[in-house]
Coordinates of C-alpha atoms in Angstrom, one line a residue:
M162 CA 71.8 60.0 -41.2
T163 CA 73.1 62.1 -38.8
R164 CA 71.0 62.5 -35.6
P165 CA 70.9 66.6 -34.2
P166 CA 70.8 66.5 -30.6
L167 CA 67.5 66.5 -28.9
P168 CA 66.3 69.6 -26.5
S169 CA 68.4 69.2 -23.5
G170 CA 65.4 69.2 -21.2
A171 CA 66.0 69.4 -17.3
A172 CA 69.4 67.8 -16.3
G173 CA 68.9 63.9 -15.7
A174 CA 66.1 63.8 -18.0
V175 CA 65.8 60.7 -20.5
H176 CA 65.4 61.0 -24.3
F177 CA 64.0 58.0 -26.0
S178 CA 64.5 57.3 -29.6
L179 CA 62.5 54.6 -31.8
L180 CA 63.9 55.9 -35.2
G181 CA 66.5 53.5 -35.1
P182 CA 67.1 50.7 -32.8
L183 CA 65.3 51.2 -29.5
T184 CA 67.7 53.4 -27.2
A185 CA 67.3 55.5 -24.1
R186 CA 70.2 58.0 -22.8
R187 CA 70.2 60.2 -19.5
D188 CA 72.9 62.9 -19.5
G189 CA 74.5 61.9 -23.0
R190 CA 74.7 58.2 -21.7
E191 CA 73.1 55.2 -22.8
L192 CA 70.8 53.2 -20.5
Q193 CA 70.7 49.4 -20.8
L194 CA 67.0 48.5 -21.1
G195 CA 67.1 44.9 -20.0
P196 CA 66.1 41.6 -21.5
R197 CA 64.5 41.1 -24.9
K198 CA 61.0 41.2 -23.6
Q199 CA 61.7 44.4 -21.1
R200 CA 62.4 45.8 -24.3
L201 CA 59.8 45.0 -26.2
V202 CA 57.0 46.1 -23.4
L203 CA 59.1 49.9 -23.3
A204 CA 59.0 50.1 -27.2
T205 CA 55.2 48.9 -27.3
L206 CA 54.4 51.6 -24.5
L207 CA 57.0 54.4 -26.3
A208 CA 55.1 53.4 -30.0
R209 CA 51.7 55.2 -28.3
P210 CA 53.2 57.6 -26.1
N211 CA 50.9 59.4 -23.4
C212 CA 48.0 57.0 -24.5
P213 CA 46.9 53.9 -22.4
V214 CA 48.0 50.7 -24.1
P215 CA 46.0 47.8 -23.2
V216 CA 47.2 44.9 -21.3
Q217 CA 46.2 42.4 -24.3
V218 CA 48.4 44.4 -26.6
L219 CA 51.5 44.1 -24.5
T220 CA 51.0 40.4 -24.3
D221 CA 50.7 39.8 -27.5
A222 CA 53.8 41.6 -28.3
V223 CA 55.9 40.1 -26.2
W224 CA 54.2 36.4 -26.4
P225 CA 52.4 36.5 -29.8
D226 CA 52.2 32.6 -30.3
D227 CA 51.4 31.1 -26.8
P228 CA 51.5 33.4 -23.4
P229 CA 52.0 31.6 -20.5
R230 CA 49.7 31.8 -17.4
T231 CA 51.7 34.2 -15.6
A232 CA 52.2 36.8 -18.6
R233 CA 50.5 39.5 -16.6
K234 CA 52.7 38.8 -13.7
N235 CA 55.6 39.0 -15.7
L236 CA 54.5 42.2 -17.6
Q237 CA 53.6 43.8 -14.1
V238 CA 57.6 42.8 -13.5
Y239 CA 59.0 44.5 -16.8
V240 CA 57.4 47.7 -16.0
S241 CA 58.4 47.6 -12.4
A242 CA 62.1 47.3 -13.8
A243 CA 61.3 50.1 -16.5
R244 CA 59.9 52.4 -13.4
A245 CA 63.1 51.9 -11.6
L246 CA 65.5 52.6 -14.6
L247 CA 63.8 55.5 -16.3
G248 CA 63.0 57.3 -13.1
P249 CA 60.1 60.0 -12.7
P250 CA 59.2 61.8 -16.2
G251 CA 60.7 65.1 -17.3
D252 CA 57.4 67.3 -16.3
G253 CA 57.7 66.6 -12.6
R254 CA 55.1 64.0 -12.5
T255 CA 55.7 61.2 -10.0
E256 CA 55.0 57.9 -11.9
R257 CA 56.8 57.9 -15.7
V258 CA 54.6 54.7 -15.8
V259 CA 50.8 54.4 -14.3
H260 CA 48.6 51.5 -14.6
G261 CA 44.8 52.1 -15.2
C262 CA 42.0 51.5 -17.9
G263 CA 43.0 48.0 -18.4
G264 CA 46.7 49.1 -19.7
Y265 CA 49.7 51.0 -19.1
L266 CA 50.5 54.8 -19.8
L267 CA 54.0 55.9 -20.2
R268 CA 54.3 59.6 -19.4
V269 CA 56.8 61.5 -22.1
A270 CA 57.1 65.0 -23.1
E271 CA 57.9 65.8 -26.7
D272 CA 61.5 66.8 -26.2
E273 CA 62.1 63.4 -24.6
L274 CA 60.7 61.4 -27.4
D275 CA 62.2 61.4 -30.9
T276 CA 59.0 60.4 -32.6
L277 CA 57.4 63.0 -30.9
R278 CA 59.9 65.8 -32.1
F279 CA 59.5 64.1 -35.6
G280 CA 55.5 64.5 -36.1
S281 CA 55.8 68.4 -34.4
L282 CA 58.4 69.3 -37.2
A283 CA 56.7 67.5 -40.2
R284 CA 53.6 69.5 -39.3
A285 CA 55.0 73.2 -38.8
G286 CA 56.9 72.0 -42.5
R287 CA 53.7 71.1 -44.0
A288 CA 52.0 74.1 -42.6
A289 CA 55.1 76.3 -44.1
A290 CA 54.5 74.9 -47.2
E291 CA 50.7 75.3 -47.3
R292 CA 51.4 79.2 -46.5
G293 CA 53.7 79.1 -49.3
D294 CA 56.9 79.3 -47.4
L295 CA 58.7 76.6 -49.6
T296 CA 62.2 77.2 -47.7
G297 CA 60.7 77.2 -44.6
A298 CA 58.9 74.1 -44.8
A299 CA 62.2 72.6 -46.5
R300 CA 64.2 73.6 -43.5
L301 CA 61.8 72.2 -41.0
L302 CA 61.0 68.9 -42.4
R303 CA 64.8 68.1 -43.4
G304 CA 64.9 68.5 -39.7
A305 CA 62.5 66.2 -38.6
L306 CA 64.2 63.7 -41.0
D307 CA 67.7 64.4 -39.3
L308 CA 66.2 62.7 -36.1
W309 CA 65.5 59.3 -38.9
E310 CA 68.7 57.0 -38.3
G311 CA 67.4 54.2 -40.4
P312 CA 64.2 51.1 -39.8
P313 CA 62.6 52.1 -36.9
L314 CA 63.2 49.5 -34.1
N315 CA 65.1 47.6 -36.5
D316 CA 66.4 45.5 -33.2
L317 CA 62.7 44.3 -32.6
R318 CA 61.2 43.2 -35.7
D319 CA 60.9 39.8 -35.0
S320 CA 57.6 40.5 -33.1
A321 CA 54.9 40.7 -35.4
G322 CA 53.4 43.5 -32.9
V323 CA 56.2 45.7 -33.0
A324 CA 57.0 45.4 -36.3
E325 CA 53.9 46.6 -37.1
E326 CA 54.4 49.7 -34.7
A327 CA 57.7 50.1 -36.8
D328 CA 56.0 49.9 -40.3
R329 CA 54.1 52.8 -39.4
L330 CA 56.6 55.1 -37.9
E331 CA 58.3 54.0 -41.4
A332 CA 55.6 54.9 -43.3
R333 CA 55.5 58.3 -41.5
C334 CA 59.0 59.1 -42.3
L335 CA 59.1 58.3 -45.7
T336 CA 55.8 60.5 -46.5
V337 CA 58.0 63.3 -44.8
Y338 CA 60.8 62.6 -46.9
E339 CA 58.6 63.1 -50.3
D340 CA 57.2 66.2 -48.5
W341 CA 61.1 67.5 -48.2
A342 CA 62.1 66.6 -51.5
E343 CA 59.3 67.8 -53.4
A344 CA 59.6 70.8 -51.7
E345 CA 63.4 71.1 -52.6
L346 CA 62.7 70.4 -56.4
E347 CA 60.0 73.2 -55.9
L348 CA 63.2 75.3 -54.6
G349 CA 65.0 74.0 -57.7
R350 CA 67.5 72.6 -55.3
A351 CA 67.3 69.0 -56.9
T352 CA 71.3 68.2 -56.2
V353 CA 70.7 67.7 -52.4
A354 CA 67.9 65.4 -53.0
V355 CA 69.0 63.4 -55.6
D356 CA 71.2 60.7 -54.0
G357 CA 69.0 60.0 -51.2
L358 CA 66.1 59.4 -53.2
R359 CA 68.1 56.8 -55.2
D360 CA 69.5 54.9 -51.4
L361 CA 65.4 55.3 -50.6
V362 CA 63.8 54.2 -53.9
E363 CA 66.4 50.8 -53.9
R364 CA 65.0 50.2 -50.5
H365 CA 60.9 50.8 -51.4
P366 CA 61.1 50.2 -55.4
L367 CA 57.5 50.2 -55.7
R368 CA 56.9 53.5 -53.6
E369 CA 55.8 55.6 -56.5
R370 CA 55.8 59.1 -54.9
L371 CA 59.8 58.8 -54.2
R372 CA 60.5 57.4 -57.7
A373 CA 58.8 60.3 -58.9
A374 CA 60.6 63.1 -57.0
W375 CA 63.9 61.0 -58.2
M376 CA 62.9 61.4 -61.8
N377 CA 62.2 65.0 -61.0
S378 CA 65.5 65.8 -59.4
L379 CA 67.6 64.0 -62.0
H380 CA 65.7 65.7 -64.7
Q381 CA 66.2 68.9 -62.8
S382 CA 69.8 68.2 -62.6
G383 CA 69.9 67.7 -66.4
R384 CA 70.5 63.8 -66.2
Q385 CA 67.1 63.2 -68.5
A386 CA 68.6 59.8 -69.6
E387 CA 69.0 58.6 -66.1
A388 CA 65.7 59.8 -65.3
L389 CA 63.7 58.2 -68.3
A390 CA 65.5 55.1 -67.1
V391 CA 63.9 55.2 -63.7
Y392 CA 60.7 55.3 -65.4
D393 CA 61.5 52.3 -67.6
D394 CA 63.0 49.9 -64.2
Y395 CA 59.8 51.1 -62.4
R396 CA 57.3 50.1 -65.8
Q397 CA 59.3 46.8 -66.2
L398 CA 59.2 46.3 -62.1
M399 CA 55.5 46.6 -61.7
A400 CA 54.9 44.6 -65.0
R401 CA 56.8 41.4 -63.3
E402 CA 55.7 41.8 -59.8
L403 CA 52.3 42.7 -60.1
G404 CA 50.8 42.8 -63.6
L405 CA 50.3 46.5 -63.8
E406 CA 51.3 49.7 -65.7
P407 CA 52.4 52.6 -64.0
S408 CA 49.8 54.9 -63.0
P409 CA 48.3 57.6 -65.2
V410 CA 50.5 60.0 -63.0
M411 CA 53.7 58.5 -63.4
A412 CA 53.0 58.0 -67.4
A413 CA 52.1 61.9 -67.9
L414 CA 55.5 63.1 -66.4
Y415 CA 57.3 60.4 -68.3
R416 CA 55.8 62.0 -71.3
S417 CA 56.0 65.6 -70.0
M418 CA 59.8 64.5 -69.9
L419 CA 60.1 63.3 -73.2
D420 CA 58.7 66.2 -74.5
R421 CA 61.1 68.8 -72.6
G422 CA 64.1 67.0 -73.6
R423 CA 67.3 67.8 -71.6
K424 CA 66.1 70.9 -70.5
P425 CA 66.1 71.2 -66.8
R426 CA 63.4 73.2 -64.8
P427 CA 65.0 76.6 -64.1
P428 CA 65.3 77.2 -60.1
A429 CA 62.4 78.5 -58.8
V430 CA 64.6 81.2 -56.8
A431 CA 64.3 82.6 -60.4
R432 CA 60.8 82.0 -60.3
E433 CA 59.6 83.2 -56.9
T434 CA 58.9 87.1 -58.1
S435 CA 57.1 86.2 -60.8
S436 CA 55.8 82.6 -60.6
P437 CA 54.1 82.1 -57.0
V438 CA 53.5 78.7 -56.2
A439 CA 50.8 78.9 -53.5
L440 CA 49.6 75.5 -53.2
P441 CA 48.7 73.2 -49.7
A442 CA 51.1 70.4 -49.6
G443 CA 49.8 67.3 -51.0
T444 CA 48.3 64.5 -48.8
G445 CA 50.5 61.4 -48.4
A446 CA 47.0 59.1 -48.1
F447 CA 46.1 60.3 -51.5
T448 CA 44.7 57.3 -53.1
G449 CA 42.3 56.0 -55.7
R450 CA 40.8 58.8 -58.5
R451 CA 43.5 57.7 -61.0
E452 CA 41.2 58.2 -64.5
E453 CA 39.8 61.8 -62.8
L454 CA 43.7 62.7 -62.3
R455 CA 44.8 61.3 -65.8
G456 CA 41.5 63.3 -67.4
L457 CA 42.8 66.7 -65.4
L458 CA 46.5 66.2 -66.3
D459 CA 45.5 65.9 -70.3
V460 CA 42.7 68.5 -70.3
L461 CA 44.7 70.7 -68.1
G462 CA 48.4 70.0 -69.2
G463 CA 47.1 69.8 -73.1
G464 CA 45.7 73.3 -73.4
E465 CA 42.2 71.8 -74.1
A466 CA 40.2 73.9 -71.8
R467 CA 40.7 77.1 -70.1
V468 CA 37.9 76.4 -66.7
V469 CA 37.3 72.6 -65.1
V470 CA 34.9 72.2 -62.8
V471 CA 34.9 69.2 -60.1
S472 CA 32.2 68.3 -58.6
G473 CA 30.7 66.5 -55.8
P474 CA 29.5 66.2 -52.2
G475 CA 31.3 67.4 -49.3
G476 CA 33.9 64.9 -48.2
A477 CA 34.4 63.4 -52.0
G478 CA 37.8 64.4 -52.3
K479 CA 37.5 67.5 -54.5
S480 CA 40.3 69.6 -53.2
A481 CA 42.6 67.0 -52.3
L482 CA 42.4 65.7 -56.1
A483 CA 42.4 69.4 -57.5
V484 CA 45.6 70.0 -55.4
R485 CA 47.2 66.9 -56.6
A486 CA 47.0 67.9 -60.2
A487 CA 47.9 71.3 -59.5
H488 CA 51.2 70.0 -58.3
L489 CA 52.0 67.8 -61.4
L490 CA 50.8 70.7 -63.3
A491 CA 54.6 73.0 -63.0
D492 CA 55.6 73.0 -66.6
P493 CA 52.5 73.9 -68.5
F494 CA 51.9 76.8 -66.5
P495 CA 55.2 78.8 -66.0
D496 CA 53.6 81.9 -64.4
G497 CA 52.5 80.2 -61.3
R498 CA 49.7 78.0 -59.6
V499 CA 48.2 79.2 -56.4
H500 CA 45.2 77.8 -54.5
V501 CA 42.3 80.3 -53.1
R502 CA 39.5 79.1 -50.7
A503 CA 36.0 80.6 -52.2
R504 CA 34.4 80.5 -48.6
R505 CA 35.7 81.6 -45.0
E506 CA 36.3 79.3 -42.0
D507 CA 32.8 79.2 -40.9
G508 CA 31.7 78.2 -44.2
T509 CA 30.5 81.4 -45.5
A510 CA 31.0 82.5 -49.2
R511 CA 33.9 85.0 -50.0
G512 CA 33.0 88.4 -52.3
R513 CA 34.1 88.2 -55.6
A514 CA 36.1 91.6 -54.6
E515 CA 37.9 89.3 -51.6
I516 CA 38.7 86.9 -53.6
L517 CA 40.1 89.3 -56.8
T518 CA 42.0 91.0 -53.9
E519 CA 44.3 87.9 -52.7
L520 CA 44.6 86.8 -56.2
G521 CA 45.8 90.4 -57.3
R522 CA 48.4 90.1 -53.9
L523 CA 49.3 86.3 -55.3
Y524 CA 50.1 87.5 -58.5
G525 CA 51.4 91.3 -57.9
V526 CA 48.7 92.0 -60.2
A527 CA 48.0 95.7 -58.7
E528 CA 51.9 96.4 -58.5
S529 CA 51.7 95.7 -62.2
R530 CA 49.6 98.9 -62.9
E531 CA 50.4 102.6 -62.2
E532 CA 47.7 103.0 -60.1
T533 CA 46.4 100.9 -57.4
P534 CA 43.0 99.3 -57.9
A535 CA 41.2 101.4 -55.5
A536 CA 42.5 104.9 -56.9
A537 CA 41.7 103.7 -60.4
G538 CA 38.0 102.6 -59.4
G539 CA 38.0 99.8 -56.6
P540 CA 37.0 96.5 -57.4
A541 CA 36.0 96.8 -61.1
A542 CA 39.4 98.1 -62.0
L543 CA 40.9 95.5 -60.1
A544 CA 38.5 93.0 -62.1
D545 CA 39.7 94.5 -65.0
A546 CA 42.8 94.5 -64.3
W547 CA 42.9 90.7 -63.6
Q548 CA 41.6 90.1 -66.9
E549 CA 44.6 91.8 -68.7
W550 CA 46.8 89.9 -67.1
Q551 CA 45.3 86.5 -67.6
A552 CA 45.4 87.2 -71.4
R553 CA 48.7 87.7 -71.0
H554 CA 50.1 84.7 -68.4
R555 CA 50.1 81.4 -68.3
A556 CA 49.1 80.6 -64.8
L557 CA 46.6 78.3 -62.8
V558 CA 44.3 79.0 -60.3
V559 CA 42.6 76.5 -58.1
L560 CA 39.4 77.9 -56.7
D561 CA 38.2 75.7 -54.2
D562 CA 34.8 74.7 -52.9
V563 CA 32.7 77.3 -54.6
P564 CA 29.3 77.9 -53.7
D565 CA 27.8 78.8 -56.7
E566 CA 28.7 80.3 -60.5
A567 CA 28.0 83.8 -59.2
A568 CA 30.8 83.4 -57.1
V569 CA 33.1 82.7 -59.9
R570 CA 32.1 85.2 -62.7
G571 CA 34.4 87.7 -64.0
L572 CA 37.3 85.7 -62.2
L573 CA 37.4 83.2 -65.4
P574 CA 39.8 83.8 -68.2
R575 CA 38.0 85.4 -71.0
S576 CA 41.3 84.9 -73.1
G577 CA 45.1 84.1 -73.0
G578 CA 46.6 80.6 -71.5
C579 CA 45.6 80.9 -67.8
S580 CA 43.4 77.7 -66.6
V581 CA 41.1 77.8 -63.5
L582 CA 40.6 74.7 -61.9
V583 CA 37.0 75.0 -59.6
T584 CA 36.0 72.9 -56.8
A585 CA 32.1 72.4 -56.0
R586 CA 29.7 70.7 -54.5
G587 CA 26.9 71.2 -56.8
Q588 CA 27.8 71.2 -60.9
L589 CA 27.6 74.8 -61.3
P590 CA 25.3 74.5 -64.7
G591 CA 24.9 78.2 -65.1
L592 CA 28.7 78.2 -66.2
A593 CA 29.2 77.7 -70.0
S594 CA 32.1 76.5 -71.8
V595 CA 33.4 74.3 -69.3
H596 CA 34.7 70.5 -68.9
R597 CA 33.1 69.1 -66.1
I598 CA 34.4 66.0 -63.5
A599 CA 31.8 64.5 -61.7
L600 CA 33.4 62.6 -58.4
P601 CA 31.8 59.0 -57.7
A602 CA 32.2 56.9 -54.5
L603 CA 35.3 55.5 -54.3
A604 CA 35.4 51.8 -55.9
D605 CA 35.8 49.2 -52.9
G606 CA 39.4 48.2 -54.3
E607 CA 40.0 51.9 -53.7
A608 CA 38.5 52.8 -50.5
L609 CA 40.2 49.9 -49.4
E610 CA 43.6 50.9 -50.1
L611 CA 42.7 54.3 -48.6
L612 CA 41.8 52.6 -45.1
G613 CA 45.0 50.4 -45.4
K614 CA 47.2 53.3 -46.0
L615 CA 45.8 54.5 -42.5
I616 CA 45.8 51.8 -40.3
G617 CA 48.0 49.6 -41.8
A618 CA 48.5 46.6 -44.2
G619 CA 48.7 44.1 -42.0
R620 CA 45.9 45.4 -39.6
L621 CA 43.8 45.0 -42.8
R622 CA 44.4 41.7 -43.6
T623 CA 43.3 40.8 -40.1
D624 CA 39.8 40.9 -41.0
P625 CA 39.4 41.6 -44.7
G626 CA 35.6 41.1 -44.8
A627 CA 34.9 43.4 -41.9
A628 CA 37.4 46.3 -43.8
L629 CA 34.9 45.9 -46.6
R630 CA 31.6 46.4 -44.9
I631 CA 33.5 49.5 -42.9
V632 CA 34.1 51.2 -46.7
R633 CA 30.9 50.0 -48.1
A634 CA 29.1 51.5 -44.7
C635 CA 30.8 55.0 -45.4
G636 CA 29.4 54.7 -48.8
G637 CA 32.9 55.3 -50.4
L638 CA 33.1 58.7 -49.4
P639 CA 36.7 59.4 -48.9
L640 CA 36.4 61.9 -46.0
A641 CA 34.1 59.1 -44.1
V642 CA 37.1 56.1 -44.7
E643 CA 39.7 58.7 -43.8
V644 CA 37.8 59.4 -40.8
S645 CA 37.5 55.9 -39.8
G646 CA 41.0 54.9 -40.5
M647 CA 42.0 58.1 -38.1
R648 CA 39.7 56.5 -35.8
L649 CA 40.8 52.9 -35.9
A650 CA 44.4 54.2 -35.9
V651 CA 44.2 55.8 -32.3
L652 CA 41.6 52.4 -31.3
R653 CA 44.3 49.8 -31.9
H654 CA 42.7 47.6 -29.6
L655 CA 39.0 47.8 -31.4
P656 CA 38.3 45.0 -33.7
L657 CA 37.3 45.8 -37.1
A658 CA 34.6 43.6 -37.4
E659 CA 32.9 45.6 -34.3
Y660 CA 34.0 49.1 -35.6
A661 CA 32.0 47.8 -38.6
A662 CA 28.9 46.7 -36.9
R663 CA 28.8 50.5 -35.2
L664 CA 28.8 52.0 -38.6
D665 CA 25.9 49.2 -40.2
D666 CA 23.7 51.0 -37.7
P667 CA 21.9 53.6 -39.0
S668 CA 21.0 55.4 -36.1
A669 CA 24.8 55.5 -34.8
A670 CA 26.9 56.2 -37.8
L671 CA 27.1 59.6 -38.0
D672 CA 28.1 59.6 -34.4
E673 CA 31.0 56.9 -34.9
L674 CA 32.7 59.1 -38.0
V675 CA 34.1 61.5 -36.0
A676 CA 38.2 61.8 -35.2
G677 CA 38.9 64.9 -33.0
D678 CA 37.9 68.0 -35.0
V679 CA 37.0 66.0 -38.1
S680 CA 33.5 65.3 -38.4
V681 CA 31.7 64.0 -41.4
R682 CA 28.2 65.0 -40.3
R683 CA 29.6 68.1 -39.6
R684 CA 30.6 68.7 -43.3
I685 CA 26.9 67.1 -45.0
A686 CA 25.7 69.7 -42.3
S687 CA 27.5 72.3 -44.2
G688 CA 26.1 71.1 -47.5
W689 CA 22.6 70.8 -46.6
Q690 CA 22.6 74.1 -45.7
D691 CA 23.4 75.3 -49.3
L692 CA 20.5 73.6 -50.4
A693 CA 17.6 75.5 -51.3
D694 CA 14.3 74.8 -49.0
G695 CA 12.6 73.0 -51.6
D696 CA 15.7 70.8 -52.0
R697 CA 15.8 69.9 -48.6
W698 CA 12.3 69.0 -48.2
A699 CA 12.7 67.1 -51.1
L700 CA 15.9 65.3 -50.5
G701 CA 14.0 64.3 -47.0
R702 CA 11.2 62.6 -48.4
L703 CA 12.9 61.0 -50.8
A704 CA 16.2 59.6 -48.6
G705 CA 13.0 57.6 -46.5
L706 CA 12.0 55.9 -49.7
A707 CA 14.5 53.0 -49.4
E708 CA 17.0 51.5 -46.8
D709 CA 19.8 52.0 -49.7
G710 CA 18.6 55.2 -50.5
C711 CA 17.8 54.3 -54.1
F712 CA 14.3 55.1 -55.6
T713 CA 12.7 55.4 -59.0
L714 CA 10.7 58.1 -60.7
D715 CA 7.4 56.5 -59.9
R716 CA 8.2 56.4 -56.2
A717 CA 9.7 60.1 -56.0
T718 CA 6.4 61.6 -57.2
V719 CA 4.5 59.4 -55.0
A720 CA 6.7 60.2 -51.8
L721 CA 6.7 64.2 -52.9
G722 CA 3.0 64.1 -53.6
C723 CA 3.3 65.8 -56.9
G724 CA 2.7 65.1 -60.8
E725 CA 6.0 63.3 -62.7
R726 CA 6.7 66.8 -64.2
A727 CA 7.2 68.2 -61.3
A728 CA 8.8 65.2 -59.7
I729 CA 11.3 65.1 -62.6
R730 CA 12.4 68.9 -61.9
A731 CA 12.6 68.3 -58.2
V732 CA 15.2 65.4 -58.7
E733 CA 17.0 67.0 -61.4
S734 CA 17.2 70.1 -59.1
L735 CA 19.1 67.8 -56.7
I736 CA 21.4 66.2 -59.3
D737 CA 22.6 69.9 -60.4
A738 CA 23.5 70.3 -56.6
G739 CA 25.6 67.0 -56.1
A740 CA 22.6 65.5 -53.8
V741 CA 21.3 62.6 -56.0
T742 CA 23.3 60.4 -58.5
S743 CA 22.8 57.3 -60.5
P744 CA 24.6 53.8 -59.3
A745 CA 25.1 53.3 -62.9
G746 CA 26.9 56.7 -63.3
E747 CA 25.3 58.6 -66.1
V748 CA 22.4 60.2 -65.3
T749 CA 19.4 62.0 -67.1
A750 CA 16.0 62.9 -66.3
H751 CA 14.5 59.7 -67.0
A752 CA 17.1 57.5 -65.7
A753 CA 15.5 53.8 -64.2
L754 CA 17.2 54.5 -61.4
Y755 CA 18.4 57.6 -58.7
E756 CA 20.6 56.9 -55.5
V757 CA 21.1 59.6 -52.6
P758 CA 24.4 58.6 -51.1
R759 CA 24.2 56.6 -47.4
L760 CA 25.8 59.0 -45.1
L761 CA 23.8 62.2 -46.7
S762 CA 20.6 60.0 -46.8
L763 CA 21.2 59.1 -42.7
F764 CA 21.5 63.0 -42.5
A765 CA 18.3 63.8 -44.7
R766 CA 16.8 61.2 -42.4
E767 CA 17.5 62.7 -39.5
Q768 CA 16.3 66.1 -40.4
E769 CA 12.9 64.8 -41.4
A770 CA 12.6 63.2 -38.1
D771 CA 13.1 66.7 -36.6
D772 CA 10.4 68.1 -38.8
P773 CA 8.3 65.5 -40.1
A774 CA 5.5 68.0 -41.0
G775 CA 7.8 70.2 -43.2
A776 CA 6.2 72.5 -45.7
P777 CA 3.8 71.9 -48.3
A778 CA 4.9 70.0 -51.4
A779 CA 3.4 72.6 -53.5
A780 CA 5.3 75.5 -52.1
L781 CA 8.4 74.1 -52.6
I782 CA 9.1 71.6 -55.3
P783 CA 10.3 73.3 -58.3
R784 CA 8.0 75.0 -60.6

């Protein structure tokens, strides 16, 4: 890969590179970075730019087995030499490397370090993709990839600590490559991606997303036989190496290619005016949900249902699953696929008229009529136009985070080949003739896989027992597992066992599940506000019944202070709202055991503690 020049910055500034061998250049001249141990120290500091790196982490990188008694003094020598070699940072501050908080921090600006520039371009590319600007997304993502020269830090991988950082960087590069390739495929430009995908699949043969993109690029180029052979090779490799079959997603892609024959997908340039694709970029950390994803692909791809409702509590991964399915359902919906949020940023519900206006803009419904919707009667006329459009097209609409049934009535197709994929916290029981998928908690294996993607498989293996405690303390909630992974990825000095102990503490767990502006408590609080007063009151009482959140109907009757019939109605109302489930999976009015998910139970107990008196049961329990 050809490296473009980094921004020049100030004269004499140093430009560091980790996406390949470790290098530093000043005014185009490569600097000699000293002996191997000094370069290991520099690489470890650069892998965590502008963040304190504990002395112990640096020691482990340089002397993984048996550090000498003089290790701390030797580190001081290496750091002093780096200061003299590199000079002051480009922002004019006096020290490039500073000591404090038990470690060292290397100051570096974005235009001085290729990994920072890479991350900035990748974020901008994904944001462009989420806006539907695939051309801009492909350009920005390609700019990030042009900084990638090969395996990161490939000259220092004999150090286990540096190798772990290098693996993390390479995984980021591969994810961005997958994002770029998928954007190019959506634009119908398979030929620019096909050769690079082949090379990467040869180096990473078990990375499924890369292989799927390679299959699609071959098929879009009219090379169906080769695309099918890629799948067959993968199937044999999975069986030989892991004793597994390809995922349902890959199998569905293979079947769709068999069904389509040699006909390549038409280029997106010809589709852009009539076939919009406005979907958020898929997340590279998407894990598990194989059965649910296969169900979505079978139901929507086979035309078995026009409306599917995916329900589950906040943070269950409903949006990620819906977006993943929508990305994979290009062929059944030639008239486009779009994602529309049913709530505003503050969590309040958008009106149907507002959603209809956005749908009309995305699909050009207003432009297809002689009069504008306002002139023809306002929202009612736009609703009629939307139904007429759906009757004549095959498109997919993802209505995300729907608050209640009323928010989507009038938006769902009455006839024709369009489909709507609805995500909601509650089960929306008032919608008839819909296919329903309720998302349970992640199984332990899936949750551990997700955590491993975020903190690295090597770190996960250092204490698998503690990792299991972490995901179980998260209740298998994908958002909580992701937040735990994001925190641990930053707090790399924190032992997994210590973090597991924090999450095991009921009084501290929700305080720990915060990473930057992502808060599990805030997401749960949003769902809590959606509940009716009676449901909140009942949930607060039921959450306190058992440490594990489980309860029987008899115990619910006592806790709610009501008769059995009223207790059944209260529990059923919470089931409809997605706040109560059954550990066995299937829930009926007479299930022997019910469960409040752990984190919701902790939140409900907090609310109960704030208002222990509450309101009288007779006034709140559904009649």
